[in-house]
CSV table of C-alpha atoms in Angstrom, one decimal:
chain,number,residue,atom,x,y,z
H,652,UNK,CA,-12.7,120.9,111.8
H,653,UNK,CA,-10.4,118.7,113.6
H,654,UNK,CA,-10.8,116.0,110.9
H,655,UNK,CA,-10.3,118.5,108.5
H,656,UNK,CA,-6.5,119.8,110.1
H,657,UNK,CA,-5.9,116.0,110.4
H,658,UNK,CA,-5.8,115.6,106.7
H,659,UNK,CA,-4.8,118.4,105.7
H,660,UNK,CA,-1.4,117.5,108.4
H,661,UNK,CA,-1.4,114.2,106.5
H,662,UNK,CA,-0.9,115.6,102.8
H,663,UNK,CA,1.7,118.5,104.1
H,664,UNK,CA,3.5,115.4,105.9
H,665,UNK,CA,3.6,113.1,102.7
H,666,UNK,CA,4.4,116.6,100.5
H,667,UNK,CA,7.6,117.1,103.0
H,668,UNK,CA,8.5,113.1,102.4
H,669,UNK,CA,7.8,113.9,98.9
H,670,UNK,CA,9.8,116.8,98.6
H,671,UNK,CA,12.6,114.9,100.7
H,672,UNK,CA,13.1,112.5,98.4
H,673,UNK,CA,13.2,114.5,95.3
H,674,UNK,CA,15.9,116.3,97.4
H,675,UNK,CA,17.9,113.1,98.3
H,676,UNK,CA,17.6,111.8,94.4
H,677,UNK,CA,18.8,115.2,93.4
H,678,UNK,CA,21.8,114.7,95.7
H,679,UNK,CA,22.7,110.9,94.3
H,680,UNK,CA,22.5,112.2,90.9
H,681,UNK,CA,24.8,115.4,91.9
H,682,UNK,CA,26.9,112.5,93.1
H,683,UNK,CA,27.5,110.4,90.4
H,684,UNK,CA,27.8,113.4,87.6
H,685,UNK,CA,30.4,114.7,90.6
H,686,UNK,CA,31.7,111.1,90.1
H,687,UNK,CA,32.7,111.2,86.6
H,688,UNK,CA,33.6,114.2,86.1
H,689,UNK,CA,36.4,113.3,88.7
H,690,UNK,CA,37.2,110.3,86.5
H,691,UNK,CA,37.7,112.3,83.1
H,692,UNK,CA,39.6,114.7,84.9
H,693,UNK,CA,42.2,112.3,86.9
H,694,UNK,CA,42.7,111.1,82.8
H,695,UNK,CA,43.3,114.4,81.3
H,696,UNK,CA,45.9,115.2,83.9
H,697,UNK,CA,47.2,112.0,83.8
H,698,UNK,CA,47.6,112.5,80.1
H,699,UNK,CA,48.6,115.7,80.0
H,700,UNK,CA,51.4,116.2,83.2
H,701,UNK,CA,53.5,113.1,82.0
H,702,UNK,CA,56.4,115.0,80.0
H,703,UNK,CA,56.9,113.2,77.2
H,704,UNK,CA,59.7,113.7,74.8
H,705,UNK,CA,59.2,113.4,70.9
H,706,UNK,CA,59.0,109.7,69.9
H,707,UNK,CA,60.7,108.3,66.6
H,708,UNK,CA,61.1,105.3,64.9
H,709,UNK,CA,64.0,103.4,67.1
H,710,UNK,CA,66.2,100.7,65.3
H,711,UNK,CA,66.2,98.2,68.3
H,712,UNK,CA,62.4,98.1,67.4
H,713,UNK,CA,63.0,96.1,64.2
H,714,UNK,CA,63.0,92.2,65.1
H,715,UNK,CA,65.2,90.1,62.7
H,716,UNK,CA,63.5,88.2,59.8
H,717,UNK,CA,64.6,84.5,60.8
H,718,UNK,CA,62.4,85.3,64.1
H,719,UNK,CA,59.1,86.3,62.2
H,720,UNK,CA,56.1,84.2,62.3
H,721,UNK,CA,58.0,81.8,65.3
H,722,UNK,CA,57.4,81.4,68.9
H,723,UNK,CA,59.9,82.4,71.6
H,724,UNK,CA,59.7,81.5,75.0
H,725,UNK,CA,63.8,81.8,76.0
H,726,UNK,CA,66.4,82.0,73.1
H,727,UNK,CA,70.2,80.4,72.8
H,728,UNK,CA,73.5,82.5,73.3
H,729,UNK,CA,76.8,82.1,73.3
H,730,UNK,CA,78.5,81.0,76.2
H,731,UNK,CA,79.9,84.1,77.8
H,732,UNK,CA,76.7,86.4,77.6
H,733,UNK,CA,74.2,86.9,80.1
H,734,UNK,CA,71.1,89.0,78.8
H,735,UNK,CA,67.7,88.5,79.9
H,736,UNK,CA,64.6,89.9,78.9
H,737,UNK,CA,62.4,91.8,81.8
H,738,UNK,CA,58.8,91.9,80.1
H,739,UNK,CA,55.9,93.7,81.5
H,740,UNK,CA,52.1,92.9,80.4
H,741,UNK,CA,48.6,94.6,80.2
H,742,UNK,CA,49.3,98.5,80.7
H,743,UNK,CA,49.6,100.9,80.4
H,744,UNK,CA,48.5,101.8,83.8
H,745,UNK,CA,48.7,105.0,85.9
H,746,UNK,CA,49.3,103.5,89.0
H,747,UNK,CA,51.9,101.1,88.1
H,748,UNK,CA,53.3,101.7,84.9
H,749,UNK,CA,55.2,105.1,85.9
H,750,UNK,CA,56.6,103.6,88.8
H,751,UNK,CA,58.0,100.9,87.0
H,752,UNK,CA,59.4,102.9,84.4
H,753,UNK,CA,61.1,105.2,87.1
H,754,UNK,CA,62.7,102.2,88.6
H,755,UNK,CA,64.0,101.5,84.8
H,756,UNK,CA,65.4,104.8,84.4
H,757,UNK,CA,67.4,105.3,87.6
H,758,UNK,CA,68.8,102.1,86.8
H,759,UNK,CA,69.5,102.7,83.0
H,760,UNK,CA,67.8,99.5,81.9
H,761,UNK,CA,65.4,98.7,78.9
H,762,UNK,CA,62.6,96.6,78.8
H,763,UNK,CA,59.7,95.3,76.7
H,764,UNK,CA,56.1,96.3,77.4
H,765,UNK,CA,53.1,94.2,75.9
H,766,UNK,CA,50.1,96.6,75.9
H,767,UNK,CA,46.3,96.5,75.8
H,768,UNK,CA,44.8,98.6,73.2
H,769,UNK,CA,41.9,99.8,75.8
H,770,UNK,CA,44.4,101.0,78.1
H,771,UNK,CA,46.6,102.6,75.4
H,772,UNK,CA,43.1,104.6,74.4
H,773,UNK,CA,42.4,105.3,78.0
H,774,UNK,CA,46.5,106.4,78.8
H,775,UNK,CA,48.2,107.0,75.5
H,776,UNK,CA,50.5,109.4,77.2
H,777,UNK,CA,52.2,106.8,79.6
H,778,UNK,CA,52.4,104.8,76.0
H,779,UNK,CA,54.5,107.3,74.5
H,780,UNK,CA,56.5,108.2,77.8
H,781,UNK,CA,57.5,104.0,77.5
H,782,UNK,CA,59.2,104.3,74.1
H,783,UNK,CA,60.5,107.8,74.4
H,784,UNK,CA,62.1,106.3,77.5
H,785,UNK,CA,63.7,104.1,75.5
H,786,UNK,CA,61.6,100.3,76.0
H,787,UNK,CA,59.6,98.7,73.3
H,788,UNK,CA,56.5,98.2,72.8
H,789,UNK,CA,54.2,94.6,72.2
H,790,UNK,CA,50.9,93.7,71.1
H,791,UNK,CA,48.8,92.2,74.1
H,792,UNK,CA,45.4,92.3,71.5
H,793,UNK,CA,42.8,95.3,72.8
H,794,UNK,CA,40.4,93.2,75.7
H,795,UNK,CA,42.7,90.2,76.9
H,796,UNK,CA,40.1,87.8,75.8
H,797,UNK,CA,41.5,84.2,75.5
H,798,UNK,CA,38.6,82.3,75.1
H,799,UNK,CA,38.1,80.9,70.8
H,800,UNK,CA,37.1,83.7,68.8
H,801,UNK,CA,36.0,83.9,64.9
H,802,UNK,CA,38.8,85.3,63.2
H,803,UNK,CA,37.3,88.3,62.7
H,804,UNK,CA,37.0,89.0,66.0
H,805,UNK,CA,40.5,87.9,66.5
H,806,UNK,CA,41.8,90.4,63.4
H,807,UNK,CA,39.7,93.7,65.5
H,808,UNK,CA,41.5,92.4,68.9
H,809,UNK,CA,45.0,92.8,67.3
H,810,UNK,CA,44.6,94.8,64.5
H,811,UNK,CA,43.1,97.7,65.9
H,812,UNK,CA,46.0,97.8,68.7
H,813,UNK,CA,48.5,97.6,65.9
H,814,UNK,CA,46.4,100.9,64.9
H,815,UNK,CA,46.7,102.6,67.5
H,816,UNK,CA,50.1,102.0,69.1
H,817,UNK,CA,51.1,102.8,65.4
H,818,UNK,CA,49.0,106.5,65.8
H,819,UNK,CA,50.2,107.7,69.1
H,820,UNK,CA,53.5,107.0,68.6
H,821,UNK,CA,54.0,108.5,65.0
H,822,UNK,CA,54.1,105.6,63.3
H,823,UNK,CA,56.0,102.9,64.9
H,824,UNK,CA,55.0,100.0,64.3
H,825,UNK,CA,55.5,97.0,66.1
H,826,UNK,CA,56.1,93.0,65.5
H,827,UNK,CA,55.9,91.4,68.7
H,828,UNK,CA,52.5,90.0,70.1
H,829,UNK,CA,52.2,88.2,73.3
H,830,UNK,CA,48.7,86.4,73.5
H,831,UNK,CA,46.6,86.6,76.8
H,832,UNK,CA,47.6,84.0,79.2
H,833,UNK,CA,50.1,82.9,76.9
H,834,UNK,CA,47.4,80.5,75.4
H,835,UNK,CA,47.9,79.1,71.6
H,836,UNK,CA,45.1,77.4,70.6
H,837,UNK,CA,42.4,79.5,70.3
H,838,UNK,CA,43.5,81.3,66.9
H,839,UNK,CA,45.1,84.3,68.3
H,840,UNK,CA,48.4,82.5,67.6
H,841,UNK,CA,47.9,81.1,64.5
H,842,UNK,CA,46.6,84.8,63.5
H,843,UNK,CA,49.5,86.9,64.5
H,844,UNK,CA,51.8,84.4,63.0
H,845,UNK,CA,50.5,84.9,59.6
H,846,UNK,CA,50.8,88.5,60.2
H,847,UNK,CA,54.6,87.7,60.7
H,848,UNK,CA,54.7,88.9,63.7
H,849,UNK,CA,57.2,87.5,66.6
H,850,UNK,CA,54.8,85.5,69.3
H,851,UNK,CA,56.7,86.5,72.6
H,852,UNK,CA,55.9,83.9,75.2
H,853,UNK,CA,57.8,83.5,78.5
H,854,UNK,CA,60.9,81.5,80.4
H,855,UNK,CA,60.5,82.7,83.9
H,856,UNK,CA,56.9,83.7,85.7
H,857,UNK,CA,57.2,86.2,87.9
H,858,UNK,CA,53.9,85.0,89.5
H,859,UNK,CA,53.0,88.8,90.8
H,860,UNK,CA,49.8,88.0,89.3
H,861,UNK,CA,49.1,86.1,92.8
H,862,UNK,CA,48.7,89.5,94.2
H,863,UNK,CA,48.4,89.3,97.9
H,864,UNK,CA,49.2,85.6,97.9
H,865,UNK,CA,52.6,86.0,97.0
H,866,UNK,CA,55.2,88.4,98.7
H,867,UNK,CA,57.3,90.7,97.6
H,868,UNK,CA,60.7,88.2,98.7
H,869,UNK,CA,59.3,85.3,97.2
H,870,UNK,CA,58.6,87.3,94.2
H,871,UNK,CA,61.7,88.4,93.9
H,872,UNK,CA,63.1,84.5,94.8
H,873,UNK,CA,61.1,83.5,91.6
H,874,UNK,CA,62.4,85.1,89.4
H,875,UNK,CA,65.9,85.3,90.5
H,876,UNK,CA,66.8,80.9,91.3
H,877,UNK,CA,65.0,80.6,87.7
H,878,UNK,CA,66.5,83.1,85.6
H,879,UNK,CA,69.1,81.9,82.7
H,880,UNK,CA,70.7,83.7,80.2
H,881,UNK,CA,68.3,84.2,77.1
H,882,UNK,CA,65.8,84.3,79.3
H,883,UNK,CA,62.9,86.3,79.3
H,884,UNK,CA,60.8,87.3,82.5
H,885,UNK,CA,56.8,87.6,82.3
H,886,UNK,CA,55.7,90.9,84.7
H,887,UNK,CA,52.7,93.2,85.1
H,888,UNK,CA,52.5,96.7,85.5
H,889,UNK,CA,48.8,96.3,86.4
H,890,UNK,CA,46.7,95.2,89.2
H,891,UNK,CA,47.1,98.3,91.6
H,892,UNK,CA,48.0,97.5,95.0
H,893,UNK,CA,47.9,93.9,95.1
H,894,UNK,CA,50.7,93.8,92.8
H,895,UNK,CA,54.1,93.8,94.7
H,896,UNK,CA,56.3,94.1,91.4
H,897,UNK,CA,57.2,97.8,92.0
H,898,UNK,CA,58.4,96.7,95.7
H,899,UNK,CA,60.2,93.6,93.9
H,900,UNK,CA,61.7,95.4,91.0
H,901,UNK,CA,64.3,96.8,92.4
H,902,UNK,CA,65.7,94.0,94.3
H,903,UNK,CA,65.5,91.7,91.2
H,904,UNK,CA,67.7,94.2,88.9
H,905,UNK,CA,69.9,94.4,92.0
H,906,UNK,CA,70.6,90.4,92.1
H,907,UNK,CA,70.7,90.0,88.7
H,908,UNK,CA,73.0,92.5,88.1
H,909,UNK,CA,75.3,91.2,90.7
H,910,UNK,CA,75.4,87.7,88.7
H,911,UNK,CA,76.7,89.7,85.7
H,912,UNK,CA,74.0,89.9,83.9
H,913,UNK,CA,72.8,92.1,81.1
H,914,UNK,CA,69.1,94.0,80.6
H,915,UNK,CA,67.9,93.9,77.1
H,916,UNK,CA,64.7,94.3,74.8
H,917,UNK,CA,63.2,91.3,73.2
H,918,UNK,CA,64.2,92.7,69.9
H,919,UNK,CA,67.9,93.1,71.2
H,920,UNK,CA,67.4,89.4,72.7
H,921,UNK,CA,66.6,88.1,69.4
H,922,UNK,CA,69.6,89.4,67.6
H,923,UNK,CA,71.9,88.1,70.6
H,924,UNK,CA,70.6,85.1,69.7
H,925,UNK,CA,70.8,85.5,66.2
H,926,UNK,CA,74.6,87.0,66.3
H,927,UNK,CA,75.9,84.0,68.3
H,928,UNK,CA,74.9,81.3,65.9
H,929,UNK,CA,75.9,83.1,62.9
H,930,UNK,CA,79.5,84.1,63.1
């Protein structure tokens, strides 16, 4: 009989463990579904609490012809003006990106944005708010891949972002590309230029990409001693709190300013540039 209760203790003790972890694999799965529907809610809201104002077709969009199909790191003006370019890559993001275009706005300043097509499908909201605020928008391909790539593959990565900016903003269409890392021989290049599009490339490197390795003064101290006029300025309104640019920004429009000079697209850039060498 005693055998007998010591068994029968036995089973009812590996039923409890049993039954213990069914409970605790219930819970981890509660978790995770708890998880992601957190996620797809925190992008709904995103989406849908940004105001966004109704987006047209803007005429400082349209790049001039003699520009199309060239590469442009910096561009030639006339002596007396002092524009520069303040570019921002790989949004849209919803930590960075509204912050940044905040700063813009209480300082009345345009800039050019070069977006990835995945984030523009995750945040098309914060894509609209940049060109109803007034900035442009840029190809930055869909995945930032820079290794070679078949053409193919190359024609999805920047076709399909071409799509899409081109659907959520009511049909603007954009003619500026920046490839990932700024890299040129891999195809990407070759293929936007035979699209005719402007290949934007860069004068001055912010370097916030360092993230924790650089700080915010010396971020600001790079772009400032290397700015010219004609210049334009690589940034990144991703990378969450290891990029300082939101802490930098404002210093960097202040100095700037207070050496005279002027904020502009890359589209306005271009026809600077254009303007002083054909009077």
């Amino acid at each position: 009989m005693g055998i007998g209760n010591w068994e029968l203790g036995i089973e009812n003790w590996e039923l409890g463990i049993g039954n213990w972890e069914l409970g605790i694999g219930k819970v981890l799965w509660r978790r995770r579904i708890l998880f992601i529907i957190i996620a797809v809610v925190t992008v709904v809201l995103i989406n849908l609490l940004i105001p966004v104002k109704a987006v047209s077709q803007q005429k400082y969009l349209v790049v001039p012809d003699s520009f199309r199909g060239k590469i442009v790191r910096q561009v030639q003006l006339s002596s007396p003006q002092k524009a520069i370019a303040l570019t921002f890559d790989d949004g849209p993001s919803p930590d960075i990106t509204p912050q940044v275009l905040s700063i813009l706005k209480d300082n009345n300043l345009p800039a050019t944005f070069f977006i990835l097509g995945r984030n523009l499908k995750k945040f098309p909201r914060i894509g609209q708010q940049i060109l109803a605020d007034g900035h442009v928008l840029g190809n930055h391909t869909w995945h930032h891949w820079y290794h070679r790539m078949r053409e193919f593959i190359i024609a999805r990565e920047i076709e399909s972002t071409a799509k899409l900016i081109s659907e959520i903003t009511g049909g603007v269409r954009t003619n500026l590309f920046r490839p990932p890392y700024g890299h040129r021989y891999n195809g990407i290049v070759d293929y936007a230029r035979k699209r005719k599009d402007v290949v934007v490339l860069w004068s001055v490197d912010s370097e916030d990409w360092r993230g924790q390795d650089i700080s915010v003064a010396e971020l600001v101290e790079q772009v400032v001693t290397e700015a010219e006029p004609g210049a334009i300025v690589l940034m990144h309104d991703t990378g969450g709190d290891d990029n300082k640019i939101v802490q930098a920004l404002p210093k960097i429009i202040e100095e700037l300013s207070d050496r005279g000079y002027t904020f502009v697209t890359i589209p306005q850039l271009l026809q600077l540039s254009l303007n002083a060498y054909t009077r």
